[in-house]
Coordinates of C-alpha atoms and ligand atoms in Angstrom, one line a residue:
X1 CA 7.4 74.3 -45.5
X2 CA 6.6 78.2 -45.9
X3 CA 7.9 78.0 -49.3
X4 CA 5.6 74.9 -50.0
X5 CA 2.6 77.1 -48.6
X6 CA 3.4 80.0 -50.8
X7 CA 3.8 77.7 -53.9
X8 CA 0.2 76.2 -53.4
X9 CA -1.3 79.7 -52.5
X10 CA 0.1 81.0 -55.8
X11 CA -1.7 78.3 -57.8
X12 CA -4.9 78.4 -56.1
X13 CA -5.1 82.1 -56.7
X14 CA -4.6 81.5 -60.5
X15 CA -7.3 78.8 -60.8
X16 CA -11.0 79.1 -61.5
X17 CA -13.4 77.1 -59.5
X18 CA -13.9 74.9 -62.6
X19 CA -10.1 74.1 -62.8
X20 CA -9.9 73.3 -59.1
X21 CA -12.7 70.9 -59.7
X22 CA -11.0 69.4 -62.6
X23 CA -8.0 68.7 -60.4
X24 CA -10.4 66.8 -58.0
X25 CA -11.3 64.6 -61.1
X26 CA -10.0 61.4 -62.2
X27 CA -11.0 59.8 -65.4
X28 CA -10.5 56.3 -67.3
X29 CA -8.4 56.6 -70.1
X30 CA -10.9 55.3 -72.4
X31 CA -13.4 58.3 -71.8
X32 CA -11.2 61.1 -72.3
X33 CA -8.8 62.8 -74.8
X34 CA -5.8 65.0 -74.3
X35 CA -8.0 67.9 -75.4
X36 CA -10.5 67.1 -72.6
X37 CA -7.5 66.9 -70.1
X38 CA -6.8 70.5 -71.3
X39 CA -9.8 72.0 -71.2
X40 CA -11.0 70.7 -68.0
X41 CA -7.7 70.8 -66.1
X42 CA -8.3 67.1 -65.0
X43 CA -6.1 66.1 -62.1
X44 CA -5.7 62.4 -62.9
X45 CA -6.4 59.6 -65.2
X46 CA -6.5 55.8 -64.7
X47 CA -6.3 52.5 -66.6
X48 CA -9.2 50.1 -65.4
X49 CA -8.4 46.3 -65.1
X50 CA -7.4 45.4 -68.6
X51 CA -7.7 48.9 -70.3
X52 CA -4.6 49.4 -72.2
X53 CA -3.3 51.7 -75.3
X54 CA -2.5 50.3 -78.5
X55 CA -0.6 47.2 -78.9
X56 CA -0.2 47.1 -75.1
X57 CA 3.6 47.4 -75.0
X58 CA 5.5 49.3 -72.7
X59 CA 6.3 51.8 -75.4
X60 CA 2.5 52.3 -76.2
X61 CA 2.0 53.3 -72.6
X62 CA 4.7 55.8 -72.7
X63 CA 3.4 57.3 -75.6
X64 CA -0.1 57.6 -74.4
X65 CA 0.8 59.2 -71.1
X66 CA 3.0 61.5 -73.0
X67 CA 0.2 62.9 -74.8
X68 CA -1.9 63.4 -72.0
X69 CA 1.0 64.9 -70.1
X70 CA 1.8 67.4 -72.7
X71 CA -1.9 68.3 -72.9
X72 CA -1.8 69.1 -69.1
X73 CA 1.4 71.1 -69.3
X74 CA 2.8 72.1 -72.4
X75 CA -0.2 72.9 -74.7
X76 CA -1.1 76.6 -75.1
X77 CA -3.9 77.7 -72.6
X78 CA -3.1 74.5 -70.6
X79 CA -3.3 75.0 -66.8
X80 CA 0.2 73.8 -66.3
X81 CA -0.3 71.4 -63.5
X82 CA 1.0 68.0 -64.3
X83 CA -1.1 65.1 -64.4
X84 CA -1.3 61.8 -62.7
X85 CA -1.7 58.3 -64.3
X86 CA -2.6 55.5 -62.0
X87 CA -3.1 51.7 -62.5
X88 CA -3.8 48.6 -60.5
X89 CA -0.3 47.0 -60.5
X90 CA -1.5 44.8 -57.8
X91 CA 1.0 41.7 -58.5
X92 CA 3.3 43.4 -61.0
X93 CA 2.4 45.8 -63.5
X94 CA -0.1 43.3 -64.5
X95 CA -2.2 45.4 -67.0
X96 CA 0.7 45.4 -69.6
X97 CA 1.9 42.7 -71.9
X98 CA 5.3 41.3 -71.0
X99 CA 5.4 42.8 -67.5
X100 CA 6.9 40.2 -64.5
X101 CA 3.6 38.6 -62.8
X102 CA 4.3 38.2 -59.4
X103 CA 2.3 35.7 -57.0
X104 CA -0.9 37.6 -55.7
X105 CA -0.8 39.0 -52.1
X106 CA -2.2 36.0 -50.3
X107 CA 0.9 34.0 -51.5
X108 CA 3.1 36.6 -50.2
X109 CA 1.3 36.6 -46.8
X110 CA 2.2 32.8 -46.8
X111 CA 5.9 33.5 -47.4
X112 CA 5.8 36.1 -44.7
X113 CA 9.0 37.8 -45.8
X114 CA 9.3 41.6 -45.7
X115 CA 12.3 41.8 -47.7
X116 CA 10.8 39.8 -50.5
X117 CA 7.8 41.9 -50.7
X118 CA 10.4 45.0 -50.8
X119 CA 11.9 43.5 -53.7
X120 CA 8.6 43.0 -55.6
X121 CA 7.7 46.4 -55.0
X122 CA 10.7 47.7 -56.4
X123 CA 10.5 45.6 -59.5
X124 CA 7.1 46.6 -59.9
X125 CA 8.0 50.2 -59.4
X126 CA 10.7 50.2 -62.1
X127 CA 8.4 48.5 -64.5
X128 CA 5.8 51.3 -63.9
X129 CA 8.3 53.9 -64.6
X130 CA 9.3 52.3 -67.6
X131 CA 5.8 52.6 -68.9
X132 CA 5.9 56.4 -68.2
X133 CA 3.4 56.2 -65.3
X134 CA 3.8 57.3 -61.8
X135 CA 0.9 56.0 -59.4
X136 CA 0.0 52.4 -58.2
X137 CA -3.3 51.7 -56.5
X138 CA -1.7 49.3 -54.3
X139 CA -0.9 47.8 -51.7
X140 CA -4.2 46.4 -50.4
X141 CA -4.1 46.5 -46.5
X142 CA -7.3 44.4 -46.3
X143 CA -7.4 42.0 -43.6
X144 CA -9.2 39.1 -45.0
X145 CA -11.5 37.6 -42.5
X146 CA -13.7 35.6 -44.4
X147 CA -12.5 33.5 -47.5
X148 CA -15.9 33.5 -49.2
X149 CA -14.9 37.1 -50.1
X150 CA -13.7 37.5 -53.8
X151 CA -10.9 39.6 -53.0
X152 CA -9.2 37.4 -50.4
X153 CA -6.2 36.7 -52.8
X154 CA -5.4 40.8 -52.9
X155 CA -4.9 40.4 -49.1
X156 CA -1.8 39.5 -47.2
X157 CA -4.0 37.5 -44.9
X158 CA -6.2 37.5 -41.8
X159 CA -3.4 38.4 -39.1
X160 CA -3.5 42.3 -39.0
X161 CA 0.2 42.6 -37.9
X162 CA 1.2 40.6 -40.9
X163 CA -0.6 42.9 -43.3
X164 CA 0.7 46.0 -41.2
X165 CA 4.3 44.8 -41.6
X166 CA 4.3 43.5 -45.4
X167 CA 2.1 46.7 -46.4
X168 CA 4.6 49.1 -44.9
X169 CA 7.6 47.5 -46.6
X170 CA 5.9 47.6 -50.0
X171 CA 5.0 51.3 -49.5
X172 CA 8.5 52.3 -48.7
X173 CA 9.9 50.4 -51.5
X174 CA 7.6 51.3 -54.2
X175 CA 7.9 55.2 -53.3
X176 CA 11.6 55.0 -52.7
X177 CA 11.9 53.5 -56.2
X178 CA 9.8 56.7 -57.3
X179 CA 6.2 55.4 -57.6
X180 CA 3.4 56.8 -55.8
X181 CA 1.7 54.2 -53.5
X182 CA -2.1 54.3 -52.6
X183 CA -3.2 52.0 -49.6
X184 CA -6.7 50.4 -50.3
X185 CA -9.6 50.3 -49.4
X186 CA -10.1 52.4 -46.4
X187 CA -11.6 50.7 -44.4
X188 CA -12.8 47.5 -43.2
X189 CA -13.3 45.9 -46.8
X190 CA -12.0 42.4 -45.4
X191 CA -14.4 42.3 -42.5
X192 CA -17.6 42.4 -44.3
X193 CA -20.7 40.1 -43.4
X194 CA -20.3 36.7 -45.3
X195 CA -17.3 38.1 -47.1
X196 CA -19.8 40.1 -49.5
X197 CA -17.7 42.6 -51.4
X198 CA -18.7 46.1 -50.9
X199 CA -20.8 44.9 -48.2
X200 CA -21.4 45.9 -44.5
X201 CA -18.6 45.2 -41.7
X202 CA -20.3 45.5 -38.4
X203 CA -17.8 45.7 -35.4
X204 CA -17.5 48.0 -32.5
X205 CA -14.7 50.7 -32.6
X206 CA -12.3 48.8 -30.7
X207 CA -12.5 45.7 -32.9
X208 CA -12.7 47.6 -35.9
X209 CA -9.4 49.6 -35.1
X210 CA -7.4 46.8 -33.8
X211 CA -8.3 44.6 -37.0
X212 CA -9.0 47.0 -39.9
X213 CA -7.6 50.2 -39.3
X214 CA -4.5 49.4 -37.3
X215 CA -2.8 47.8 -40.2
X216 CA -2.5 51.4 -42.0
X217 CA -0.5 53.1 -39.3
X218 CA 2.8 51.8 -40.3
X219 CA 2.2 52.6 -44.0
X220 CA 0.9 56.2 -42.9
X221 CA 3.8 56.8 -40.9
X222 CA 6.2 55.6 -43.9
X223 CA 4.7 58.4 -46.0
X224 CA 2.3 56.5 -48.1
X225 CA 1.1 59.6 -50.4
X226 CA -2.6 58.4 -51.1
X227 CA -5.3 56.5 -49.5
X228 CA -8.2 55.1 -51.5
X229 CA -11.6 54.8 -49.8
X230 CA -13.5 51.6 -49.8
X231 CA -16.6 50.6 -51.1
X232 CA -17.8 48.9 -47.9
X233 CA -20.0 50.4 -45.1
X234 CA -19.0 50.4 -41.4
X235 CA -21.9 50.0 -39.1
X236 CA -24.4 50.9 -41.8
X237 CA -22.7 53.9 -43.2
X238 CA -20.8 53.9 -46.4
X239 CA -17.0 54.7 -46.2
X240 CA -17.4 57.0 -48.9
X241 CA -19.6 59.4 -47.1
X242 CA -18.0 58.9 -43.6
X243 CA -16.8 62.1 -42.2
X244 CA -15.5 60.5 -39.0
X245 CA -13.3 58.0 -41.0
X246 CA -12.0 60.2 -43.6
X247 CA -11.6 63.7 -42.0
X248 CA -11.5 63.1 -38.2
X249 CA -9.6 59.8 -38.1
X250 CA -7.6 59.8 -41.1
X251 CA -6.9 63.4 -41.8
X252 CA -7.0 64.9 -38.2
X253 CA -6.2 62.2 -35.7
X254 CA -3.7 60.2 -37.8
X255 CA -2.3 63.5 -39.5
X256 CA -2.6 62.2 -43.3
X257 CA -1.5 65.0 -45.6
X258 CA -1.9 63.4 -49.0
X259 CA -4.7 62.8 -51.5
X260 CA -7.9 60.8 -50.0
X261 CA -9.2 59.3 -53.4
X262 CA -12.4 57.5 -54.2
X263 CA -13.1 54.2 -55.6
X264 CA -14.4 53.5 -58.9
X265 CA -17.7 55.7 -59.0
X266 CA -17.8 54.9 -55.2
X267 CA -19.6 58.2 -54.7
X268 CA -22.8 57.6 -56.7
X269 CA -24.0 54.9 -54.4
X270 CA -24.4 57.6 -51.4
X271 CA -27.5 59.0 -52.5
X272 CA -30.1 58.5 -55.5
X273 CA -29.6 62.2 -56.0
X274 CA -26.4 62.6 -57.5
X275 CA -25.8 66.1 -56.4
X276 CA -26.4 64.9 -52.9
X277 CA -24.2 62.1 -53.2
X278 CA -21.3 64.4 -54.5
X279 CA -22.0 66.7 -51.4
X280 CA -21.9 64.1 -49.0
X281 CA -18.6 62.8 -50.1
X282 CA -16.9 66.0 -50.5
X283 CA -18.0 67.2 -47.2
X284 CA -17.0 64.0 -45.5
X285 CA -13.5 64.9 -46.8
X286 CA -12.7 63.1 -50.0
X287 CA -10.2 65.0 -52.2
X288 CA -10.0 63.3 -55.6
X289 CA -12.9 61.3 -57.5
X290 CA -12.5 58.3 -59.6
X291 CA -15.3 59.1 -61.8
X292 CA -14.2 56.7 -64.9
X293 CA -16.8 57.6 -67.4
X294 CA -19.4 60.2 -66.4
X295 CA -16.9 62.5 -65.2
X296 CA -18.7 65.7 -66.8
X297 CA -21.7 65.1 -64.8
X298 CA -19.4 64.8 -61.7
X299 CA -17.8 68.2 -62.5
X300 CA -21.1 69.8 -63.1
X301 CA -22.7 68.4 -60.1
X302 CA -19.9 69.6 -57.8
X303 CA -19.8 73.2 -59.5
X304 CA -23.5 73.4 -58.8
X305 CA -23.2 72.3 -55.2
X306 CA -20.5 75.1 -54.6
X307 CA -22.5 77.5 -56.4
X308 CA -25.7 76.8 -54.1
X309 CA -23.3 77.3 -51.1
X310 CA -23.8 73.4 -50.0
X311 CA -20.1 72.7 -50.3
X312 CA -17.7 75.5 -49.2
X313 CA -15.0 76.9 -51.4
X314 CA -12.6 76.2 -48.5
X315 CA -13.3 72.6 -48.6
X316 CA -12.5 72.7 -52.5
X317 CA -9.4 74.6 -51.5
X318 CA -8.3 72.2 -49.0
X319 CA -8.9 69.2 -51.4
X320 CA -6.8 71.0 -54.3
X321 CA -4.2 72.1 -51.9
X322 CA -3.6 68.4 -51.0
X323 CA -3.7 67.3 -54.5
X324 CA -1.0 69.9 -55.7
X325 CA 0.9 69.3 -52.4
X326 CA 1.0 65.6 -53.0
X327 CA 2.2 66.4 -56.8
X328 CA 4.7 68.8 -55.4
X329 CA 6.3 66.6 -53.0
X330 CA 6.3 63.5 -55.2
X331 CA 8.3 65.8 -57.7
X332 CA 5.8 65.9 -60.3
X333 CA 6.3 69.6 -61.1
X334 CA 10.0 68.9 -61.9
X335 CA 9.6 65.7 -63.8
X336 CA 10.3 65.5 -67.4
X337 CA 7.6 64.4 -69.8
X338 CA 6.9 60.7 -69.9
X339 CA 8.9 60.2 -73.1
X340 CA 12.0 61.5 -71.7
X341 CA 11.6 59.5 -68.5
X342 CA 11.0 56.2 -69.8
X343 CA 14.7 55.7 -70.0
X344 CA 14.7 55.1 -66.2
X345 CA 13.7 51.4 -66.3
X346 CA 13.3 50.5 -69.8
X347 CA 15.5 47.6 -69.9
X348 CA 14.1 46.4 -66.5
X349 CA 10.7 45.9 -68.1
X350 CA 9.9 41.9 -67.8
X351 CA 13.5 41.4 -67.4
X352 CA 15.3 38.2 -66.0
X353 CA 16.2 39.7 -62.8
X354 CA 12.4 40.5 -61.9
X355 CA 11.5 37.0 -63.1
X356 CA 14.1 35.8 -60.7
X357 CA 12.6 37.8 -57.7
X358 CA 8.9 36.3 -59.0
X359 CA 10.4 32.7 -58.8
X360 CA 11.8 33.2 -55.5
X361 CA 8.5 34.4 -54.3
X362 CA 6.5 31.3 -55.8
X363 CA 9.0 29.1 -54.0
X364 CA 8.5 30.7 -50.7
X365 CA 4.8 31.2 -50.9
X366 CA 3.7 27.4 -51.2
X367 CA 2.2 25.8 -48.1
X368 CA 2.6 22.2 -47.8
X369 CA -0.6 20.7 -46.1
X370 CA 0.0 17.0 -46.4
X371 CA 2.9 14.8 -47.4
X372 CA 2.5 11.0 -47.0
X373 CA 4.3 8.0 -48.4
X374 CA 7.3 10.2 -49.1
X375 CA 5.4 11.7 -52.0
X376 CA 7.4 14.8 -51.9
X377 CA 10.2 15.7 -52.9
X378 CA 9.9 14.3 -56.4
X379 CA 13.3 13.2 -58.1
X380 CA 14.5 14.3 -61.4
X381 CA 14.7 10.8 -62.8
X382 CA 10.9 9.7 -61.9
X383 CA 8.3 9.1 -64.6
X384 CA 5.9 11.9 -63.5
X385 CA 2.5 12.1 -64.8
X386 CA 1.2 15.7 -64.8
X387 CA -2.6 16.2 -64.9
X388 CA -5.4 18.4 -63.9
X389 CA -7.1 21.4 -65.6
X390 CA -4.5 23.9 -64.2
X391 CA -1.5 21.9 -65.1
X392 CA -0.7 23.7 -68.3
X393 CA -2.6 27.3 -68.2
X394 CA -0.7 30.6 -67.5
X395 CA -3.9 32.4 -67.1
X396 CA -5.3 30.3 -64.4
X397 CA -2.0 30.6 -62.5
X398 CA -2.1 34.2 -62.5
X399 CA -5.7 34.7 -61.6
X400 CA -7.6 38.0 -61.7
X401 CA -6.1 41.3 -62.3
X402 CA -3.8 39.9 -65.2
X403 CA -4.1 41.6 -68.6
X404 CA -7.8 41.7 -67.9
X405 CA -9.8 42.6 -64.9
X406 CA -11.1 39.0 -64.3
X407 CA -8.1 37.3 -65.6
X408 CA -7.3 35.1 -68.4
X409 CA -8.0 31.6 -69.3
X410 CA -5.2 29.6 -71.2
X411 CA -1.5 30.6 -72.4
X412 CA -2.5 32.9 -75.2
X413 CA -1.1 36.2 -74.6
X414 CA 0.7 35.6 -71.4
X415 CA 4.7 35.3 -71.2
X416 CA 6.0 32.6 -68.6
X417 CA 6.1 29.2 -68.0
X418 CA 3.2 26.7 -66.7
X419 CA 3.8 24.3 -63.9
X420 CA 3.9 21.5 -66.5
X421 CA 6.5 23.2 -68.5
X422 CA 8.7 23.9 -65.1
X423 CA 8.3 20.1 -64.1
X424 CA 9.2 18.9 -67.8
X425 CA 12.4 21.1 -67.5
X426 CA 13.4 19.5 -64.3
X427 CA 12.4 15.9 -64.8
X428 CA 12.8 15.1 -68.5
X429 CA 10.7 11.7 -68.2
X430 CA 7.7 13.6 -67.2
X431 CA 4.5 13.4 -69.2
X432 CA 1.7 15.5 -69.7
X433 CA -1.7 13.7 -69.4
X434 CA -3.0 14.1 -72.8
X435 CA -6.6 15.4 -71.8
X436 CA -5.2 16.5 -68.2
X437 CA -7.8 14.0 -66.7
X438 CA -5.2 11.4 -65.8
X439 CA -6.8 8.5 -67.5
X440 CA -3.5 7.1 -68.8
X441 CA -2.0 6.6 -65.4
X442 CA -0.5 3.4 -64.8
X443 CA 2.1 2.2 -62.2
X444 CA 4.1 0.5 -64.8
X445 CA 4.6 3.7 -66.5
X446 CA 4.4 6.2 -64.0
X447 CA 6.1 6.6 -60.5
X448 CA 4.1 9.5 -59.3
X449 CA 1.5 12.0 -60.3
X450 CA 1.0 15.8 -60.1
X451 CA -2.5 17.1 -60.2
X452 CA -2.8 20.6 -60.7
X453 CA -6.4 21.6 -59.6
X454 CA -8.5 24.5 -58.2
X455 CA -10.2 27.6 -59.1
X456 CA -10.3 29.6 -62.2
X457 CA -9.8 33.5 -62.2
X458 CA -12.2 35.9 -61.0
X459 CA -11.9 39.6 -59.4
X460 CA -13.9 41.6 -57.1
X461 CA -17.6 40.7 -56.3
X462 CA -17.7 38.1 -59.2
X463 CA -15.6 35.8 -57.0
X464 CA -17.8 36.1 -54.0
X465 CA -19.3 33.0 -52.6
X466 CA -22.3 33.3 -50.4
X467 CA -22.4 30.7 -47.7
X468 CA -24.9 28.0 -48.2
X469 CA -25.8 29.3 -51.7
X470 CA -24.6 27.0 -54.3
X471 CA -26.3 28.7 -57.1
X472 CA -25.0 28.5 -60.9
X473 CA -24.4 32.1 -62.0
X474 CA -25.0 32.4 -65.5
X475 CA -23.2 34.3 -68.0
X476 CA -24.8 37.8 -68.2
X477 CA -26.3 37.5 -65.0
X478 CA -25.7 39.9 -62.1
X479 CA -23.5 39.5 -58.8
X480 CA -23.3 42.3 -56.4
X481 CA -24.4 44.7 -59.4
X482 CA -21.6 43.4 -61.7
X483 CA -22.4 41.5 -64.7
X484 CA -20.9 38.2 -65.1
X485 CA -18.8 38.0 -68.4
X486 CA -17.4 34.7 -67.3
X487 CA -18.9 31.3 -68.2
X488 CA -21.5 30.0 -65.7
X489 CA -20.1 28.9 -62.5
X490 CA -21.2 27.4 -59.2
X491 CA -20.7 29.4 -56.1
X492 CA -19.4 27.2 -53.1
X493 CA -16.4 27.2 -51.2
X494 CA -16.4 23.4 -51.6
X495 CA -13.9 22.4 -54.5
X496 CA -15.7 19.1 -55.2
X497 CA -18.9 21.0 -55.8
X498 CA -17.6 23.7 -58.1
X499 CA -14.9 21.5 -59.9
X500 CA -15.8 17.8 -59.4
X501 CA -13.3 17.0 -62.2
X502 CA -10.6 17.6 -60.0
X503 CA -11.5 15.2 -57.3
X504 CA -12.2 12.8 -60.1
X505 CA -8.7 13.3 -61.6
X506 CA -7.0 12.6 -58.3
X507 CA -9.4 9.5 -57.4
X508 CA -8.8 8.2 -61.2
X509 CA -5.2 8.2 -60.8
X510 CA -4.9 7.1 -57.3
X511 CA -7.1 4.0 -58.1
X512 CA -4.7 3.0 -60.5
X513 CA -1.9 2.8 -57.7
X514 CA -0.1 5.8 -58.8
X515 CA 0.6 8.3 -55.7
X516 CA -1.0 11.7 -56.3
X517 CA 0.6 15.0 -55.3
X518 CA -2.2 17.5 -55.3
X519 CA -1.4 21.1 -56.0
X520 CA -4.0 23.5 -55.5
X521 CA -4.3 26.9 -57.7
X522 CA -6.7 29.1 -56.0
X523 CA -7.2 32.5 -54.8
X524 CA -8.1 31.4 -51.2
X525 CA -8.5 28.3 -48.9
X526 CA -11.1 25.8 -50.3
X527 CA -13.0 23.0 -48.5
X528 CA -10.9 20.2 -50.1
X529 CA -11.3 17.5 -47.3
X530 CA -12.0 14.6 -49.9
X531 CA -9.2 15.9 -52.3
X532 CA -6.7 15.9 -49.3
X533 CA -8.1 12.5 -48.4
X534 CA -7.5 11.1 -51.6
X535 CA -4.1 12.5 -52.4
X536 CA -0.8 11.5 -50.9
X537 CA 0.4 14.9 -50.8
X538 CA -1.2 18.5 -50.9
X539 CA 0.5 21.7 -51.5
X540 CA -1.5 25.0 -51.6
X541 CA 0.0 27.2 -54.4
X542 CA -2.3 30.1 -54.3
X543 CA -2.2 32.2 -57.4
X544 CA 1.8 31.9 -58.2
X545 CA 1.9 34.0 -61.4
X546 CA 3.9 33.3 -64.4
X547 CA 6.8 31.3 -63.1
X548 CA 5.9 27.8 -63.2
X549 CA 9.6 27.0 -62.9
X550 CA 9.4 28.1 -58.9
X551 CA 6.5 25.7 -58.2
X552 CA 8.5 22.9 -59.9
X553 CA 11.7 23.6 -58.0
X554 CA 9.8 23.1 -54.7
X555 CA 8.3 20.0 -55.9
X556 CA 11.6 18.7 -57.0
X557 CA 13.2 19.4 -53.5
X558 CA 15.5 22.3 -54.6
X559 CA 14.2 24.1 -51.7
X560 CA 12.4 23.2 -48.5
X561 CA 8.6 24.4 -48.1
X562 CA 8.7 27.3 -45.9
X563 CA 5.2 28.8 -46.4
X564 CA 2.6 29.2 -43.6
X565 CA -0.9 29.6 -43.7
X566 CA -1.7 33.3 -43.8
X567 CA -5.6 32.7 -42.7
X568 CA -7.3 29.7 -41.2
X569 CA -8.3 26.8 -43.6
X570 CA -11.7 25.7 -43.3
X571 CA -12.8 22.1 -43.0
X572 CA -16.1 20.7 -44.4
X573 CA -18.1 22.4 -41.6
X574 CA -17.7 25.4 -43.9
X575 CA -18.7 27.7 -40.9
X576 CA -15.2 27.4 -40.1
X577 CA -14.4 30.0 -42.3
X578 CA -16.8 32.6 -40.6
X579 CA -15.5 35.0 -38.3
X580 CA -17.0 34.0 -34.6
X581 CA -18.3 31.0 -35.9
X582 CA -16.7 29.0 -33.1
X583 CA -15.7 26.2 -35.3
X584 CA -12.0 24.9 -35.3
X585 CA -10.4 25.4 -38.8
X586 CA -8.9 22.2 -40.4
X587 CA -5.5 24.0 -40.3
X588 CA -4.9 27.3 -38.1
X589 CA -2.9 30.3 -39.2
X590 CA 0.6 29.4 -39.3
X591 CA 0.1 25.9 -40.2
X592 CA 2.6 24.5 -42.8
X593 CA 4.8 21.3 -43.3
X594 CA 8.4 21.0 -44.1
X595 CA 9.7 18.4 -46.1
X596 CA 11.2 16.6 -43.3
X597 CA 7.5 16.2 -42.1
X598 CA 8.1 18.6 -39.2
X599 CA 5.3 21.0 -38.6
X600 CA 6.5 24.6 -38.9
X601 CA 5.1 28.1 -38.0
X602 CA 3.2 29.0 -34.9
X603 CA -0.2 28.1 -33.9
X604 CA -2.3 31.3 -33.5
Ligands
LIG701 C1 -11.3 48.4 -57.3 C2 -10.1 49.2 -56.8 C3 -9.3 49.7 -58.3 C4 -10.1 50.3 -59.0 C5 -9.6 50.9 -60.2 C6 -12.3 49.2 -58.4 O1 -13.2 48.5 -58.7 O2 -12.1 48.3 -56.2 O3 -9.3 48.2 -56.1 O4 -8.3 50.3 -57.8 O5 -11.3 49.6 -59.5 O6 -9.4 49.9 -61.3
LIG702 C1 -12.8 47.9 -64.5 C2 -12.3 47.7 -63.3 C3 -13.1 48.3 -62.1 C4 -14.5 47.5 -62.3 C5 -15.4 48.3 -61.4 C6 -14.1 47.4 -64.5 O1 -14.7 47.4 -65.8 O2 -12.0 47.4 -65.5 O3 -10.9 48.5 -63.2 O4 -12.4 48.0 -60.9 O5 -14.9 48.0 -63.5 O6 -16.7 48.0 -61.4

């Protein structure tokens, strides 16, 4: 400890104010060169969703980070403090071509298996190391209380205890494997009014603490090295400027000794005057600033505040001490350059063993909501008609934060197996509907059909749905300040409204007398009363990722359905999705059928 303090003190003595501010600055890779890193002594870099070097191979990532690293430590005149590089590897190392893509957290919440989460975290860590990086902005510890929220799928669910348990195991396994974790978003992101991303969470301290703060305790105890502050407000005050939440609660009361990092430009929303915004957040206790693009402006603003005496040098020193201490404890000062480290996990990147973990996760995450006419399990000899827009679409299976920020559509650049391909491999007489509509359904030719329906990918605020607000969001229009790059889409929790083709597909096939197994791909529960009614069996598959075989194995009875709802499922009285609405949900937390038809799980 004493040695550590002496080490930190000797660094601080050597650093200019400008270099200290540089350590507090995190920049997006597209907006910085190795020369900038050296000249400004930058503390960290990141890749935003979909941002990748060169051909996006593991090797390209190693080479990129190696150049930045050398500029930080080895070049003549460099400060010599090693730099951190962070990514959002939120369901595997999902920005990188060929990485293993795991189910999104909502499915892992349904599986509710801490060992499985640990295996996924380890595999993800090995793939991160294989690309020469060391920091993951995960896990998300949001307690998703309202499925209108576009980030619901990044959450383990609405049960704080489940989030706490799975989050802890993720952190332990990730860090044991050698990658720094970052629990996010501190705090209350899943509790906003109407599930609005970056919105307002209004709760008294007791309720706020039990639901949103408590899930962080085990991860903090387990020694998570970094915490990312949330865009949302708590009782009218933005977290990014919240002295009580950051300094008094997290640092002082809970004893967190690592780095408190901002979210993407999270500071600029604190005040119209940028200098005032920076001052407010630094004085609230933020240590490192994710200022992806306009980082020079940030550095100038913070320097100005210090020179004017509005931010104390001791606050700056406290932040820098935390940054250096975390780098030291993680072992960054002793770490070889990325090009030398990559050997660590090179052959594990996208390997079969990781794919097997992903497939296991897919199987355990599926929740069976209905099974009549013994529609499930399917049998290998059956003539199965496979239909629906999500039957043969890896991008849709994987959801947002996959190769690009908002996710992909189609099978283009993703490696993996679609649900159709998985079924075909196990049931050779299966047939894919030519235009996916199921129009060819014929009881003389088909014993049963599988209709793969549901959402298309989205991320963050673009996935928000405002209750009662069934507007069409046009391409190029703004949602929560974000420009919609997606096709125009309707906002409604009701699937029959946003994707009427899905209900039509089920009804078309069922009307011909072929029983339909509906399989829903979605980042959250949707109002599907009519689809449930029309189908003989119904499976919630969440966003399973690239291992379609996992889904097929479960449908064909190679395992039982053991997933349970990690959050309540609303019925057509949409209000059921709302906290304190008083409506009974259609299915409660813990609901899920097994193949034998028995209900499993506990009712909460
Ligand atoms: C998200 C964070 C993410 C960051 C960097 C933000 O918009 O809220 O979860 O870590 O971007 O991509
Ligand atoms: C980035 C994301 C980030 C978002 C914030 C996007 O351009 O790719 O990583 O979370 O901006 O607005």
